[in-house]
Amino acid sequence: MIGWTTTKKIVIGTNDGEVKTFVADDHTQTAGRDYSASAVKGWVMVDHDADRLVFSAGDAVFSIRESDLGDATPPATATVVSASTPLPYGGRVYVGGDSQIQILNSTDLSPAAGSPVALPGAGILGMPTGDWNGDVFYVGATSGRIYAVEFF
């Protein structure tokens, strides 16, 4: 899986549901924890607004503090059927799912007002991609369509 580099650390998600951190300079593992029996989808994203790491595996989205990787602190979780890799932006986490986009609050992954955004007939949605200048995000679907949705 592709990792995300935070300040002098590399964070990766594995095919067996683990999230691990490594020192960027020498690749020494600093922490790791198993979160799911399913593979971490795409990569682990850094949510700078909430100071958390967010990722999805199976039908779940997880949000954790990097410091909680090495202990038993439970992560914030949300169920999203066919969850995509999440996109953190502006205090929210945007996640593609089965014909809908879930918009979750960054701190606890509770549904934001107006969530979910239903896209009937879309099929499974991929990871949202942000257009920061236009305040919209785009998401592709297994139906062959690409949707543009305004951030809120």
PDB file of N, CA and C in Angstrom, residues 78-144:
ATOM      1  N   ALA A  78     -16.917   4.807  11.476  1.00  0.00           N
ATOM      2  CA  ALA A  78     -18.209   5.008  10.823  1.00  0.00           C
ATOM      3  C   ALA A  78     -18.382   3.898   9.801  1.00  0.00           C
ATOM      4  N   THR A  79     -19.593   3.390   9.692  1.00  0.00           N
ATOM      5  CA  THR A  79     -19.891   2.369   8.692  1.00  0.00           C
ATOM      6  C   THR A  79     -20.290   3.052   7.389  1.00  0.00           C
ATOM      7  N   VAL A  80     -19.596   2.684   6.319  1.00  0.00           N
ATOM      8  CA  VAL A  80     -19.913   3.167   4.969  1.00  0.00           C
ATOM      9  C   VAL A  80     -19.788   1.961   4.054  1.00  0.00           C
ATOM     10  N   VAL A  81     -20.895   1.502   3.502  1.00  0.00           N
ATOM     11  CA  VAL A  81     -20.871   0.327   2.634  1.00  0.00           C
ATOM     12  C   VAL A  81     -19.995   0.616   1.422  1.00  0.00           C
ATOM     13  N   SER A  82     -19.022  -0.271   1.170  1.00  0.00           N
ATOM     14  CA  SER A  82     -18.059  -0.124   0.065  1.00  0.00           C
ATOM     15  C   SER A  82     -17.272   1.177   0.172  1.00  0.00           C
ATOM     16  N   ALA A  83     -16.802   1.495   1.367  1.00  0.00           N
ATOM     17  CA  ALA A  83     -16.094   2.750   1.629  1.00  0.00           C
ATOM     18  C   ALA A  83     -14.863   2.914   0.739  1.00  0.00           C
ATOM     19  N   SER A  84     -14.713   4.105   0.184  1.00  0.00           N
ATOM     20  CA  SER A  84     -13.520   4.458  -0.589  1.00  0.00           C
ATOM     21  C   SER A  84     -12.437   4.967   0.359  1.00  0.00           C
ATOM     22  N   THR A  85     -11.282   5.274  -0.183  1.00  0.00           N
ATOM     23  CA  THR A  85     -10.284   6.012   0.588  1.00  0.00           C
ATOM     24  C   THR A  85     -10.898   7.363   0.936  1.00  0.00           C
ATOM     25  N   PRO A  86     -10.818   7.799   2.193  1.00  0.00           N
ATOM     26  CA  PRO A  86     -11.446   9.064   2.581  1.00  0.00           C
ATOM     27  C   PRO A  86     -10.641  10.282   2.132  1.00  0.00           C
ATOM     28  N   LEU A  87     -11.354  11.398   1.956  1.00  0.00           N
ATOM     29  CA  LEU A  87     -10.735  12.677   1.638  1.00  0.00           C
ATOM     30  C   LEU A  87     -11.025  13.649   2.776  1.00  0.00           C
ATOM     31  N   PRO A  88     -10.027  13.980   3.618  1.00  0.00           N
ATOM     32  CA  PRO A  88     -10.261  14.977   4.668  1.00  0.00           C
ATOM     33  C   PRO A  88     -10.118  16.388   4.096  1.00  0.00           C
ATOM     34  N   TYR A  89     -11.072  17.272   4.469  1.00  0.00           N
ATOM     35  CA  TYR A  89     -11.012  18.647   3.997  1.00  0.00           C
ATOM     36  C   TYR A  89     -11.952  19.514   4.826  1.00  0.00           C
ATOM     37  N   GLY A  90     -11.449  20.591   5.358  1.00  0.00           N
ATOM     38  CA  GLY A  90     -12.271  21.600   6.007  1.00  0.00           C
ATOM     39  C   GLY A  90     -13.069  21.114   7.203  1.00  0.00           C
ATOM     40  N   GLY A  91     -12.496  20.232   8.011  1.00  0.00           N
ATOM     41  CA  GLY A  91     -13.214  19.731   9.186  1.00  0.00           C
ATOM     42  C   GLY A  91     -14.184  18.604   8.886  1.00  0.00           C
ATOM     43  N   ARG A  92     -14.165  18.123   7.662  1.00  0.00           N
ATOM     44  CA  ARG A  92     -15.028  17.019   7.243  1.00  0.00           C
ATOM     45  C   ARG A  92     -14.177  15.924   6.602  1.00  0.00           C
ATOM     46  N   VAL A  93     -14.754  14.736   6.534  1.00  0.00           N
ATOM     47  CA  VAL A  93     -14.138  13.612   5.835  1.00  0.00           C
ATOM     48  C   VAL A  93     -15.160  13.141   4.807  1.00  0.00           C
ATOM     49  N   TYR A  94     -14.786  13.160   3.529  1.00  0.00           N
ATOM     50  CA  TYR A  94     -15.665  12.787   2.424  1.00  0.00           C
ATOM     51  C   TYR A  94     -15.296  11.371   1.979  1.00  0.00           C
ATOM     52  N   VAL A  95     -16.324  10.495   1.905  1.00  0.00           N
ATOM     53  CA  VAL A  95     -16.079   9.082   1.598  1.00  0.00           C
ATOM     54  C   VAL A  95     -17.090   8.604   0.561  1.00  0.00           C
ATOM     55  N   GLY A  96     -16.589   8.040  -0.534  1.00  0.00           N
ATOM     56  CA  GLY A  96     -17.466   7.421  -1.516  1.00  0.00           C
ATOM     57  C   GLY A  96     -17.956   6.088  -0.985  1.00  0.00           C
ATOM     58  N   GLY A  97     -19.169   5.723  -1.359  1.00  0.00           N
ATOM     59  CA  GLY A  97     -19.752   4.451  -0.932  1.00  0.00           C
ATOM     60  C   GLY A  97     -20.607   3.876  -2.035  1.00  0.00           C
ATOM     61  N   ASP A  98     -21.626   3.137  -1.659  1.00  0.00           N
ATOM     62  CA  ASP A  98     -22.528   2.509  -2.616  1.00  0.00           C
ATOM     63  C   ASP A  98     -23.634   3.493  -2.988  1.00  0.00           C
ATOM     64  N   SER A  99     -23.478   4.172  -4.116  1.00  0.00           N
ATOM     65  CA  SER A  99     -24.427   5.161  -4.652  1.00  0.00           C
ATOM     66  C   SER A  99     -24.665   6.354  -3.728  1.00  0.00           C
ATOM     67  N   GLN A 100     -23.694   6.633  -2.862  1.00  0.00           N
ATOM     68  CA  GLN A 100     -23.804   7.817  -2.014  1.00  0.00           C
ATOM     69  C   GLN A 100     -22.441   8.255  -1.509  1.00  0.00           C
ATOM     70  N   ILE A 101     -22.373   9.531  -1.170  1.00  0.00           N
ATOM     71  CA  ILE A 101     -21.162  10.095  -0.575  1.00  0.00           C
ATOM     72  C   ILE A 101     -21.488  10.413   0.879  1.00  0.00           C
ATOM     73  N   GLN A 102     -20.711   9.853   1.778  1.00  0.00           N
ATOM     74  CA  GLN A 102     -20.872  10.145   3.199  1.00  0.00           C
ATOM     75  C   GLN A 102     -19.987  11.336   3.537  1.00  0.00           C
ATOM     76  N   ILE A 103     -20.539  12.282   4.275  1.00  0.00           N
ATOM     77  CA  ILE A 103     -19.782  13.448   4.736  1.00  0.00           C
ATOM     78  C   ILE A 103     -19.791  13.379   6.252  1.00  0.00           C
ATOM     79  N   LEU A 104     -18.610  13.181   6.820  1.00  0.00           N
ATOM     80  CA  LEU A 104     -18.468  12.928   8.245  1.00  0.00           C
ATOM     81  C   LEU A 104     -17.703  14.056   8.918  1.00  0.00           C
ATOM     82  N   ASN A 105     -18.019  14.326  10.178  1.00  0.00           N
ATOM     83  CA  ASN A 105     -17.259  15.303  10.954  1.00  0.00           C
ATOM     84  C   ASN A 105     -15.894  14.709  11.294  1.00  0.00           C
ATOM     85  N   SER A 106     -14.847  15.510  11.131  1.00  0.00           N
ATOM     86  CA  SER A 106     -13.480  15.016  11.308  1.00  0.00           C
ATOM     87  C   SER A 106     -13.192  14.452  12.693  1.00  0.00           C
ATOM     88  N   THR A 107     -13.705  15.087  13.731  1.00  0.00           N
ATOM     89  CA  THR A 107     -13.294  14.710  15.082  1.00  0.00           C
ATOM     90  C   THR A 107     -13.832  13.369  15.541  1.00  0.00           C
ATOM     91  N   ASP A 108     -15.080  13.025  15.155  1.00  0.00           N
ATOM     92  CA  ASP A 108     -15.658  11.780  15.675  1.00  0.00           C
ATOM     93  C   ASP A 108     -16.311  10.905  14.602  1.00  0.00           C
ATOM     94  N   LEU A 109     -16.232  11.315  13.352  1.00  0.00           N
ATOM     95  CA  LEU A 109     -16.817  10.621  12.205  1.00  0.00           C
ATOM     96  C   LEU A 109     -18.340  10.494  12.284  1.00  0.00           C
ATOM     97  N   SER A 110     -18.986  11.389  13.019  1.00  0.00           N
ATOM     98  CA  SER A 110     -20.449  11.431  13.008  1.00  0.00           C
ATOM     99  C   SER A 110     -20.892  12.067  11.686  1.00  0.00           C
ATOM    100  N   PRO A 111     -22.095  11.726  11.203  1.00  0.00           N
ATOM    101  CA  PRO A 111     -22.558  12.307   9.937  1.00  0.00           C
ATOM    102  C   PRO A 111     -22.731  13.825  10.046  1.00  0.00           C
ATOM    103  N   ALA A 112     -22.242  14.544   9.050  1.00  0.00           N
ATOM    104  CA  ALA A 112     -22.425  15.999   8.983  1.00  0.00           C
ATOM    105  C   ALA A 112     -23.829  16.288   8.464  1.00  0.00           C
ATOM    106  N   ALA A 113     -24.313  17.485   8.731  1.00  0.00           N
ATOM    107  CA  ALA A 113     -25.617  17.900   8.215  1.00  0.00           C
ATOM    108  C   ALA A 113     -25.622  17.758   6.694  1.00  0.00           C
ATOM    109  N   GLY A 114     -26.679  17.180   6.156  1.00  0.00           N
ATOM    110  CA  GLY A 114     -26.792  16.991   4.714  1.00  0.00           C
ATOM    111  C   GLY A 114     -26.215  15.684   4.208  1.00  0.00           C
ATOM    112  N   SER A 115     -25.668  14.871   5.095  1.00  0.00           N
ATOM    113  CA  SER A 115     -25.071  13.593   4.698  1.00  0.00           C
ATOM    114  C   SER A 115     -26.082  12.478   4.916  1.00  0.00           C
ATOM    115  N   PRO A 116     -26.118  11.507   4.041  1.00  0.00           N
ATOM    116  CA  PRO A 116     -25.293  11.328   2.852  1.00  0.00           C
ATOM    117  C   PRO A 116     -25.868  12.061   1.636  1.00  0.00           C
ATOM    118  N   VAL A 117     -25.021  12.235   0.632  1.00  0.00           N
ATOM    119  CA  VAL A 117     -25.451  12.771  -0.649  1.00  0.00           C
ATOM    120  C   VAL A 117     -25.740  11.563  -1.536  1.00  0.00           C
ATOM    121  N   ALA A 118     -27.013  11.353  -1.842  1.00  0.00           N
ATOM    122  CA  ALA A 118     -27.417  10.193  -2.635  1.00  0.00           C
ATOM    123  C   ALA A 118     -27.187  10.445  -4.117  1.00  0.00           C
ATOM    124  N   LEU A 119     -26.644   9.453  -4.794  1.00  0.00           N
ATOM    125  CA  LEU A 119     -26.428   9.500  -6.241  1.00  0.00           C
ATOM    126  C   LEU A 119     -27.044   8.235  -6.836  1.00  0.00           C
ATOM    127  N   PRO A 120     -28.374   8.203  -6.967  1.00  0.00           N
ATOM    128  CA  PRO A 120     -29.056   6.995  -7.423  1.00  0.00           C
ATOM    129  C   PRO A 120     -28.510   6.477  -8.752  1.00  0.00           C
ATOM    130  N   GLY A 121     -28.277   5.173  -8.799  1.00  0.00           N
ATOM    131  CA  GLY A 121     -27.788   4.540 -10.015  1.00  0.00           C
ATOM    132  C   GLY A 121     -26.300   4.689 -10.252  1.00  0.00           C
ATOM    133  N   ALA A 122     -25.585   5.348  -9.341  1.00  0.00           N
ATOM    134  CA  ALA A 122     -24.149   5.587  -9.537  1.00  0.00           C
ATOM    135  C   ALA A 122     -23.334   4.308  -9.408  1.00  0.00           C
ATOM    136  N   GLY A 123     -23.753   3.413  -8.535  1.00  0.00           N
ATOM    137  CA  GLY A 123     -22.946   2.237  -8.239  1.00  0.00           C
ATOM    138  C   GLY A 123     -21.923   2.587  -7.175  1.00  0.00           C
ATOM    139  N   ILE A 124     -20.849   1.833  -7.135  1.00  0.00           N
ATOM    140  CA  ILE A 124     -19.802   2.059  -6.138  1.00  0.00           C
ATOM    141  C   ILE A 124     -18.991   3.282  -6.544  1.00  0.00           C
ATOM    142  N   LEU A 125     -18.771   4.180  -5.582  1.00  0.00           N
ATOM    143  CA  LEU A 125     -18.025   5.416  -5.838  1.00  0.00           C
ATOM    144  C   LEU A 125     -16.587   5.282  -5.381  1.00  0.00           C
ATOM    145  N   GLY A 126     -15.683   5.897  -6.116  1.00  0.00           N
ATOM    146  CA  GLY A 126     -14.278   5.896  -5.752  1.00  0.00           C
ATOM    147  C   GLY A 126     -13.950   7.008  -4.769  1.00  0.00           C
ATOM    148  N   MET A 127     -12.659   7.224  -4.556  1.00  0.00           N
ATOM    149  CA  MET A 127     -12.211   8.269  -3.641  1.00  0.00           C
ATOM    150  C   MET A 127     -12.500   9.647  -4.226  1.00  0.00           C
ATOM    151  N   PRO A 128     -13.129  10.525  -3.440  1.00  0.00           N
ATOM    152  CA  PRO A 128     -13.316  11.901  -3.911  1.00  0.00           C
ATOM    153  C   PRO A 128     -11.971  12.600  -4.116  1.00  0.00           C
ATOM    154  N   THR A 129     -11.921  13.472  -5.110  1.00  0.00           N
ATOM    155  CA  THR A 129     -10.733  14.264  -5.406  1.00  0.00           C
ATOM    156  C   THR A 129     -11.126  15.731  -5.374  1.00  0.00           C
ATOM    157  N   GLY A 130     -10.402  16.531  -4.584  1.00  0.00           N
ATOM    158  CA  GLY A 130     -10.780  17.919  -4.381  1.00  0.00           C
ATOM    159  C   GLY A 130     -10.265  18.866  -5.449  1.00  0.00           C
ATOM    160  N   ASP A 131     -11.100  19.841  -5.798  1.00  0.00           N
ATOM    161  CA  ASP A 131     -10.714  20.984  -6.622  1.00  0.00           C
ATOM    162  C   ASP A 131     -10.806  22.191  -5.695  1.00  0.00           C
ATOM    163  N   TRP A 132      -9.686  22.517  -5.055  1.00  0.00           N
ATOM    164  CA  TRP A 132      -9.685  23.521  -3.987  1.00  0.00           C
ATOM    165  C   TRP A 132     -10.040  24.911  -4.487  1.00  0.00           C
ATOM    166  N   ASN A 133      -9.763  25.208  -5.757  1.00  0.00           N
ATOM    167  CA  ASN A 133     -10.093  26.523  -6.298  1.00  0.00           C
ATOM    168  C   ASN A 133     -11.572  26.662  -6.598  1.00  0.00           C
ATOM    169  N   GLY A 134     -12.216  25.566  -6.941  1.00  0.00           N
ATOM    170  CA  GLY A 134     -13.631  25.623  -7.291  1.00  0.00           C
ATOM    171  C   GLY A 134     -14.558  25.199  -6.170  1.00  0.00           C
ATOM    172  N   ASP A 135     -13.991  24.832  -5.019  1.00  0.00           N
ATOM    173  CA  ASP A 135     -14.786  24.362  -3.878  1.00  0.00           C
ATOM    174  C   ASP A 135     -15.719  23.212  -4.241  1.00  0.00           C
ATOM    175  N   VAL A 136     -15.262  22.330  -5.105  1.00  0.00           N
ATOM    176  CA  VAL A 136     -16.012  21.126  -5.444  1.00  0.00           C
ATOM    177  C   VAL A 136     -15.073  19.930  -5.346  1.00  0.00           C
ATOM    178  N   PHE A 137     -15.670  18.753  -5.256  1.00  0.00           N
ATOM    179  CA  PHE A 137     -14.870  17.545  -5.389  1.00  0.00           C
ATOM    180  C   PHE A 137     -15.509  16.678  -6.469  1.00  0.00           C
ATOM    181  N   TYR A 138     -14.691  15.840  -7.056  1.00  0.00           N
ATOM    182  CA  TYR A 138     -15.135  14.956  -8.114  1.00  0.00           C
ATOM    183  C   TYR A 138     -15.005  13.526  -7.623  1.00  0.00           C
ATOM    184  N   VAL A 139     -15.924  12.697  -8.080  1.00  0.00           N
ATOM    185  CA  VAL A 139     -15.869  11.286  -7.708  1.00  0.00           C
ATOM    186  C   VAL A 139     -16.366  10.468  -8.900  1.00  0.00           C
ATOM    187  N   GLY A 140     -15.612   9.420  -9.209  1.00  0.00           N
ATOM    188  CA  GLY A 140     -15.997   8.515 -10.279  1.00  0.00           C
ATOM    189  C   GLY A 140     -16.806   7.360  -9.733  1.00  0.00           C
ATOM    190  N   ALA A 141     -17.629   6.775 -10.593  1.00  0.00           N
ATOM    191  CA  ALA A 141     -18.510   5.688 -10.186  1.00  0.00           C
ATOM    192  C   ALA A 141     -18.381   4.507 -11.139  1.00  0.00           C
ATOM    193  N   THR A 142     -18.746   3.326 -10.640  1.00  0.00           N
ATOM    194  CA  THR A 142     -18.697   2.137 -11.479  1.00  0.00           C
ATOM    195  C   THR A 142     -19.709   2.205 -12.618  1.00  0.00           C
ATOM    196  N   SER A 143     -20.664   3.132 -12.539  1.00  0.00           N
ATOM    197  CA  SER A 143     -21.627   3.313 -13.629  1.00  0.00           C
ATOM    198  C   SER A 143     -20.980   3.981 -14.840  1.00  0.00           C
ATOM    199  N   GLY A 144     -19.740   4.480 -14.663  1.00  0.00           N
ATOM    200  CA  GLY A 144     -19.050   5.171 -15.740  1.00  0.00           C
ATOM    201  C   GLY A 144     -19.199   6.683 -15.672  1.00  0.00           C
TER     202      GLY A 144
END
